[in-house]
XYZ file of C-alpha atoms in Angstrom:
511
model
C -131.462 -7.344 -25.544
C -132.651 -6.305 -28.889
C -132.719 -8.705 -31.982
C -129.432 -7.316 -33.396
C -127.654 -7.803 -30.189
C -129.094 -11.376 -29.576
C -127.917 -12.406 -33.137
C -124.364 -11.158 -32.431
C -124.295 -12.947 -29.055
C -125.488 -16.112 -30.885
C -122.718 -15.813 -33.453
C -120.213 -15.549 -30.704
C -121.575 -18.669 -28.933
C -121.361 -20.514 -32.218
C -117.768 -19.733 -32.633
C -117.002 -21.004 -29.214
C -119.001 -24.150 -29.516
C -121.751 -25.494 -27.325
C -119.382 -26.897 -24.669
C -117.973 -23.577 -23.780
C -118.906 -22.088 -20.375
C -121.855 -19.689 -20.552
C -119.923 -16.735 -19.003
C -117.172 -17.209 -21.522
C -119.684 -17.336 -24.451
C -121.269 -13.947 -23.192
C -117.932 -12.288 -22.600
C -116.898 -13.264 -26.195
C -119.885 -11.213 -27.504
C -117.768 -8.149 -26.508
C -114.574 -9.308 -27.994
C -114.760 -7.391 -31.344
C -115.254 -4.173 -29.521
C -112.712 -5.013 -27.032
C -109.869 -5.781 -29.485
C -110.389 -2.607 -31.561
C -108.308 -0.267 -29.414
C -104.817 -1.191 -27.961
C -104.741 1.766 -25.584
C -105.589 1.894 -21.869
C -108.803 3.671 -20.755
C -110.518 3.669 -17.399
C -113.690 5.261 -16.074
C -114.007 6.253 -12.327
C -117.452 6.728 -10.848
C -117.450 8.896 -7.742
C -120.799 8.374 -6.131
C -122.060 10.888 -3.488
C -124.511 8.722 -1.380
C -127.344 10.751 0.117
C -127.984 13.482 -2.547
C -125.708 16.332 -2.952
C -127.073 19.822 -2.727
C -125.518 20.977 -6.034
C -127.130 24.460 -5.829
C -124.417 25.174 -3.320
C -121.729 23.579 -5.391
C -122.089 25.293 -8.794
C -123.852 28.670 -8.702
C -125.023 31.186 -11.189
C -123.892 34.520 -10.087
C -125.121 37.051 -12.633
C -127.081 39.633 -10.695
C -130.546 38.451 -11.475
C -129.732 34.710 -10.660
C -127.853 35.650 -7.621
C -130.553 37.763 -6.239
C -133.014 35.095 -6.494
C -130.638 32.517 -4.953
C -129.817 34.648 -2.060
C -133.401 35.821 -1.323
C -134.421 32.155 -1.356
C -131.798 30.642 0.762
C -130.992 33.420 3.121
C -133.879 32.377 5.406
C -134.619 29.982 8.352
C -132.962 29.502 11.802
C -129.594 28.590 10.068
C -129.527 30.176 6.473
C -127.494 28.189 3.889
C -127.113 31.106 1.399
C -123.461 31.474 0.514
C -121.603 34.958 0.235
C -121.292 36.493 -3.231
C -117.959 36.372 -5.029
C -115.245 38.717 -3.587
C -116.881 38.905 -0.160
C -114.104 38.643 2.485
C -114.618 36.302 5.419
C -116.193 37.776 8.420
C -114.035 36.964 11.525
C -115.816 34.632 13.979
C -117.703 36.690 16.575
C -118.123 39.818 14.401
C -121.167 41.046 12.648
C -121.360 40.403 8.744
C -122.081 43.504 6.928
C -123.884 41.513 4.316
C -126.227 39.662 6.589
C -126.173 41.423 9.859
C -125.570 38.331 11.725
C -122.723 37.260 13.849
C -120.268 35.014 12.214
C -119.179 31.674 13.603
C -117.320 28.722 12.353
C -120.349 27.049 10.838
C -121.740 29.946 9.140
C -121.336 31.022 5.433
C -120.398 34.507 6.617
C -117.132 33.090 7.959
C -116.089 31.358 4.737
C -115.809 34.326 2.285
C -117.303 34.445 -1.182
C -117.961 31.888 -3.729
C -115.168 31.275 -6.197
C -115.763 32.494 -9.704
C -115.172 30.290 -12.742
C -115.581 31.491 -16.377
C -116.914 28.799 -18.834
C -115.275 28.995 -22.368
C -118.503 29.171 -24.215
C -121.414 31.445 -23.021
C -124.489 29.566 -21.582
C -127.697 30.020 -23.341
C -129.949 32.510 -21.422
C -133.028 30.385 -20.487
C -136.548 31.451 -20.149
C -137.290 33.520 -17.021
C -133.752 34.665 -16.551
C -133.380 38.527 -16.927
C -129.629 38.567 -17.405
C -127.612 39.781 -20.474
C -124.916 37.388 -19.654
C -124.692 34.483 -17.243
C -121.695 34.227 -14.789
C -120.726 31.271 -12.389
C -118.932 30.078 -9.289
C -118.056 27.279 -7.103
C -118.317 26.763 -3.287
C -115.720 28.626 -1.340
C -114.136 25.354 -0.243
C -113.578 23.976 -3.701
C -110.479 25.897 -4.749
C -108.836 22.820 -6.023
C -111.790 22.192 -8.285
C -111.539 25.828 -9.390
C -107.825 25.251 -10.398
C -108.849 22.043 -12.415
C -111.719 23.902 -14.131
C -109.456 26.902 -15.018
C -106.698 24.471 -16.262
C -109.097 22.912 -18.625
C -109.147 19.405 -17.113
C -112.703 19.520 -15.388
C -116.044 20.389 -16.750
C -119.492 20.793 -15.233
C -122.602 19.068 -16.553
C -125.592 21.114 -15.405
C -129.018 19.790 -14.231
C -128.760 15.955 -15.024
C -130.934 13.310 -13.628
C -133.018 10.266 -14.194
C -135.525 10.731 -17.112
C -137.451 8.512 -19.347
C -137.993 11.210 -22.048
C -137.656 14.957 -22.240
C -140.019 16.471 -19.674
C -141.434 20.020 -19.303
C -143.058 21.491 -16.250
C -146.414 21.339 -17.925
C -145.915 17.754 -18.793
C -144.746 16.865 -15.386
C -147.721 18.693 -13.695
C -150.241 17.019 -16.079
C -148.399 13.648 -15.805
C -148.634 13.432 -19.534
C -145.095 11.705 -19.937
C -143.737 8.803 -18.258
C -141.756 9.630 -15.307
C -138.951 7.574 -13.488
C -140.243 5.191 -10.887
C -139.948 6.194 -7.143
C -138.561 9.755 -7.518
C -137.057 11.095 -4.397
C -136.463 7.661 -2.841
C -132.671 7.180 -1.898
C -132.457 3.532 -2.599
C -134.374 3.558 -5.875
C -132.791 6.673 -7.212
C -129.213 5.357 -6.338
C -130.197 2.279 -8.331
C -131.712 4.135 -11.170
C -128.371 6.210 -11.462
C -126.187 3.214 -11.291
C -128.436 0.673 -13.137
C -131.211 2.491 -14.945
C -133.730 0.702 -12.962
C -135.157 1.074 -9.314
C -133.808 -1.116 -6.378
C -133.532 -4.786 -7.264
C -131.591 -4.114 -10.556
C -129.115 -6.899 -11.151
C -126.677 -5.227 -13.623
C -125.302 -1.618 -13.758
C -124.168 0.281 -16.865
C -120.631 0.291 -15.634
C -120.730 -3.500 -15.362
C -122.130 -3.883 -19.006
C -119.417 -1.711 -20.264
C -117.041 -4.078 -18.470
C -118.590 -6.950 -20.103
C -117.956 -5.568 -23.473
C -114.386 -4.705 -22.916
C -113.201 -7.663 -20.649
C -111.840 -9.519 -23.593
C -109.254 -6.794 -23.892
C -107.828 -7.808 -20.577
C -106.710 -11.410 -21.582
C -106.558 -13.652 -18.480
C -107.049 -10.638 -15.995
C -110.855 -10.149 -16.761
C -111.346 -10.214 -12.984
C -109.712 -6.725 -12.714
C -112.008 -5.201 -15.313
C -114.557 -3.838 -12.815
C -112.955 -2.750 -9.502
C -114.743 -1.153 -6.480
C -112.788 0.394 -3.642
C -116.253 1.144 -1.917
C -117.694 -2.246 -1.471
C -120.302 -3.939 -3.555
C -121.915 -1.592 -6.155
C -124.778 -2.519 -8.582
C -123.082 0.090 -11.065
C -120.256 -2.538 -11.621
C -122.335 -5.697 -11.815
C -122.209 -7.130 -15.377
C -123.771 -10.066 -17.009
C -120.549 -11.806 -17.165
C -117.978 -9.716 -15.362
C -117.675 -10.065 -11.544
C -116.530 -6.920 -9.668
C -113.378 -7.234 -7.796
C -113.611 -5.379 -4.315
C -110.447 -3.893 -3.021
C -109.754 -2.222 0.395
C -108.071 1.186 0.613
C -105.139 -0.633 1.884
C -105.106 -3.065 -1.135
C -105.592 -5.976 1.292
C -107.843 -8.795 0.188
C -110.489 -10.319 2.355
C -108.629 -13.808 2.591
C -104.811 -14.138 2.686
C -103.444 -17.683 2.695
C -99.713 -17.329 1.679
C -98.274 -20.137 -0.366
C -94.677 -18.722 -0.235
C -92.006 -20.995 0.889
C -91.284 -20.669 4.650
C -94.758 -19.295 5.463
C -96.684 -20.873 8.355
C -100.115 -20.870 9.882
C -100.401 -21.300 13.636
C -96.764 -22.364 13.548
C -97.225 -25.120 11.077
C -95.477 -25.128 7.720
C -97.967 -27.497 6.249
C -100.916 -25.293 7.490
C -101.176 -22.800 4.527
C -101.328 -25.366 1.769
C -103.794 -27.512 3.885
C -106.217 -24.534 4.447
C -105.918 -23.367 0.901
C -106.747 -26.923 -0.366
C -109.834 -26.945 1.946
C -111.300 -23.657 0.953
C -110.760 -24.201 -2.692
C -111.985 -27.795 -2.826
C -114.621 -28.029 -5.717
C -115.198 -31.676 -5.416
C -118.108 -31.329 -2.870
C -121.443 -32.858 -4.166
C -123.138 -29.817 -2.732
C -123.343 -27.172 -5.533
C -123.410 -24.220 -3.113
C -120.308 -25.502 -1.344
C -118.544 -25.993 -4.776
C -119.555 -22.671 -5.905
C -118.396 -20.946 -2.842
C -115.101 -22.700 -2.928
C -114.548 -21.635 -6.587
C -115.450 -18.038 -5.549
C -113.120 -17.827 -2.534
C -110.445 -19.703 -4.467
C -110.674 -17.058 -7.260
C -110.359 -14.423 -4.532
C -107.230 -15.939 -3.031
C -105.692 -16.196 -6.445
C -106.587 -12.635 -7.429
C -105.361 -11.361 -4.094
C -101.968 -12.927 -4.595
C -101.747 -11.358 -8.073
C -102.745 -7.858 -6.827
C -100.463 -8.068 -3.850
C -97.524 -9.094 -5.952
C -98.208 -6.213 -8.535
C -98.383 -3.724 -5.615
C -94.804 -4.453 -4.634
C -93.510 -3.219 -8.040
C -91.827 -0.016 -8.299
C -94.222 1.714 -10.752
C -97.016 1.136 -8.091
C -95.027 1.920 -4.919
C -94.105 5.272 -6.719
C -97.646 6.420 -6.723
C -97.834 9.326 -4.192
C -99.647 8.834 -0.897
C -102.794 11.188 -0.690
C -101.736 14.238 1.322
C -103.268 14.987 4.828
C -106.685 16.475 4.628
C -107.690 19.432 6.917
C -111.302 19.999 7.853
C -111.531 23.591 6.826
C -114.628 24.169 9.226
C -112.867 23.042 12.206
C -109.365 23.310 11.270
C -108.270 19.738 12.336
C -106.774 16.881 10.375
C -109.219 14.225 9.327
C -109.261 10.987 7.189
C -110.558 11.635 3.662
C -111.901 8.129 2.754
C -112.466 9.409 -0.857
C -108.810 10.381 -1.389
C -107.774 6.936 0.052
C -110.093 5.141 -2.244
C -108.732 7.124 -5.309
C -105.308 6.316 -4.056
C -106.031 2.751 -4.382
C -107.555 3.297 -7.872
C -104.354 5.092 -8.911
C -102.187 2.179 -7.790
C -104.468 -0.202 -9.794
C -104.097 1.957 -12.917
C -100.209 1.986 -12.252
C -100.341 -1.930 -12.083
C -102.401 -2.141 -15.247
C -99.603 -3.024 -17.478
C -98.315 -5.627 -14.955
C -101.753 -7.096 -14.565
C -102.365 -7.050 -18.409
C -105.446 -4.900 -18.442
C -106.329 -2.294 -20.907
C -110.022 -1.329 -19.901
C -111.194 -0.916 -16.384
C -114.236 0.545 -14.714
C -113.865 1.751 -11.136
C -116.378 2.682 -8.338
C -115.550 4.913 -5.348
C -117.940 6.784 -2.935
C -118.384 9.246 -0.140
C -121.503 9.334 2.034
C -123.299 11.715 4.337
C -124.884 14.023 1.766
C -128.461 13.641 3.124
C -128.494 17.186 4.680
C -132.031 17.731 5.804
C -130.712 19.472 8.786
C -127.428 21.168 9.823
C -126.363 21.535 6.216
C -123.817 24.221 6.956
C -121.991 21.894 9.476
C -121.866 18.994 7.005
C -121.868 19.809 3.279
C -118.921 22.319 3.135
C -116.520 19.670 4.547
C -117.826 17.002 2.162
C -117.309 19.347 -0.966
C -113.821 20.096 0.384
C -113.164 16.601 0.688
C -114.241 15.876 -3.037
C -112.039 18.858 -4.164
C -109.134 17.545 -2.094
C -109.476 13.926 -3.476
C -109.932 15.018 -7.208
C -106.976 17.380 -6.984
C -104.902 14.453 -5.474
C -105.959 12.032 -8.215
C -105.292 14.318 -10.996
C -101.828 14.974 -9.638
C -101.165 11.143 -8.992
C -102.130 10.303 -12.627
C -99.964 12.963 -14.057
C -96.747 10.937 -13.324
C -97.270 7.102 -13.326
C -93.694 5.731 -13.893
C -92.867 8.826 -15.766
C -95.932 8.831 -18.008
C -98.861 11.225 -17.829
C -101.884 8.907 -17.672
C -104.564 11.674 -17.206
C -105.889 11.515 -21.012
C -106.488 7.775 -20.377
C -108.760 8.253 -17.280
C -112.207 9.999 -16.979
C -113.636 10.580 -13.485
C -117.112 11.575 -12.985
C -119.622 12.244 -10.255
C -122.972 10.805 -9.543
C -125.548 10.999 -6.699
C -128.986 9.925 -5.625
C -130.579 13.078 -6.840
C -130.297 16.909 -6.219
C -131.757 18.716 -3.392
C -134.543 21.451 -3.093
C -133.629 24.890 -4.110
C -135.751 26.199 -1.108
C -134.535 25.557 2.391
C -136.334 23.939 5.076
C -134.676 26.282 7.807
C -131.355 24.660 8.198
C -130.980 22.148 5.339
C -132.576 21.031 2.132
C -134.973 18.101 1.015
C -134.868 15.424 -1.557
C -135.293 16.767 -5.168
C -134.363 15.737 -8.708
C -131.973 17.345 -11.262
C -128.337 18.252 -10.085
C -125.077 19.427 -11.433
C -122.007 17.068 -11.670
C -118.306 17.099 -12.337
C -116.277 15.377 -15.000
C -112.518 15.318 -14.791
C -109.578 14.000 -17.047
C -107.209 14.717 -19.651
C -109.860 13.697 -22.392
C -112.277 16.080 -20.967
C -113.252 19.368 -22.723
C -112.824 21.213 -19.492
C -113.317 24.778 -18.362
C -116.857 24.733 -19.479
C -120.399 24.013 -18.415
C -122.373 21.573 -20.460
C -126.130 21.014 -20.643
C -128.480 23.819 -19.666
C -127.871 25.614 -16.395
C -131.445 26.253 -15.124
C -133.420 29.343 -14.238
C -133.584 29.493 -10.485
C -136.030 31.138 -8.036
C -138.855 30.497 -5.742
C -142.184 30.439 -7.234
C -143.349 33.528 -5.359
C -144.481 37.123 -6.343
C -145.610 35.992 -9.685
C -142.263 34.545 -10.865
C -142.859 31.497 -13.062
C -139.871 29.276 -12.655
C -139.822 26.987 -15.810
C -137.583 24.377 -14.445
C -138.712 24.123 -10.710
C -141.673 22.016 -9.430
C -142.045 22.080 -5.665
C -138.547 23.133 -5.169
C -137.040 20.283 -7.358
C -135.302 20.889 -10.677
C -136.741 18.936 -13.736
C -133.500 17.604 -15.361
C -132.745 18.945 -18.887
C -130.090 16.126 -19.469
C -130.791 12.514 -18.610
C -128.441 9.859 -16.957
C -128.715 7.993 -20.257
C -126.987 10.807 -22.200
C -124.487 11.172 -19.524
C -123.579 7.396 -19.481
C -123.814 7.068 -23.210
C -121.221 9.833 -23.697
C -118.849 8.243 -21.203
C -119.453 4.802 -22.749
C -118.672 6.108 -26.273
C -115.326 7.534 -25.034
C -114.629 4.269 -23.295
C -115.064 2.450 -26.604
C -118.511 1.131 -26.602
C -120.153 1.073 -30.087
C -123.315 3.003 -30.978
C -125.105 -0.387 -31.393
C -124.178 -1.496 -27.915
C -124.944 2.048 -26.456
C -128.563 1.488 -27.834
C -128.730 -1.726 -26.006
C -127.452 -0.498 -22.510
C -129.213 2.711 -22.763
C -132.509 2.122 -24.761
C -134.021 5.306 -23.605
C -131.252 7.523 -24.977
C -133.182 7.324 -28.409
C -135.991 9.476 -26.854
C -133.580 12.445 -26.679
C -132.528 14.636 -29.629
C -128.844 14.627 -28.552
C -127.535 11.129 -27.723
C -124.046 12.229 -27.041
C -122.795 15.293 -25.273
C -119.468 16.889 -26.137
C -117.705 17.169 -22.742
C -115.210 14.573 -23.749
């Protein structure tokens, strides 16, 4: 903490008095910010574990960019280059007129061309791109995202990644600037994205947002940071404890205290067991702390379960069935189920008395070193299906459109190499991400979409080092922009994202 933040925290402690619990003292430091806005707002982080190949998610399609893309990726034993916009699918078993290869279910020839999108503002033509105007598209399996983009409720943030300070190719090669620790490491970069520090970090920026806003939630501070995907450092605060919820909205421990309930046939059993697990009188500090934690979990579970029986929550639609577009079979879309649970928590927000919430959901399997054509398209389709469902569910919560109150954004370990390793891609750095919501200035691409191409035949790619994109937007700028929309003050943004001051633009205008 800097001096200003420490003094503010000290003032909050003084008002509470020395006898107040430290967690309460710390939470009070955010009370002024928390009480300044009466409306509801939520941030939803969609983390793609393993590192998504964003080069096949959002593509530049102007002739110069597309030629470089296709020539680079249409190689290897199982080429991963997609087909250009407007290309009809080649029926399975027939020869593609584009590639001369026989089409099968798991080949890009069978999927048809990429889906065009038209940003509202023209992208700056970067160094090394010989195009009069840039055009763009999405993966063929992301039609629902194309609709969200065209409707103005979804935006793309180009080439974002972990950075300490702005970094050029020459600076990277000379190692003349400070670089993030452990680049290309899954665990460390997952932690750096979520907590701005490598593996071992104790608090994440979502959790620190929750610290500042928890006071807006009255006695329901436990529901300020909610994960539907297990424990996440992103939601770990200095005072806020993340609440973990299953996709069935079932707590880990259920001991009913309702009249007439029994345990192993005994009517006295539920009360006796509840008393045992919540007994804080033990001399052993660990046992007492464990009992407090479990007791809190039981109490919170009862509150959530009661809220989830209310009509406003039961009226949230169930996520529609998902069909694997590669294999044409119905599958479970775990991301859609997680977002269904988040939608129900948002519907219950008035019942629970919460006005600020941060959520975490995730989808794994993105580490596509091999067989990328068999894996990534289905994952991208799941993301598109889940986002479309969530947008629709939020459009009518008890007769109210809540989409302007919720901003959903993607994150991932890192991007992947622009070059192919024969049938997949390797760990890299910068990548493109999606932001969705009614408050989003959608239908546009923010940041700088990079120049792409292999460093061959004398072409000097200004953004590419060893197949990896050097980010032109930092995670700090991404998070700071989301935090400001959420209600975090400029002073607190500087505390949570101290490196954001290294960049000329602190806030981006995608919200």
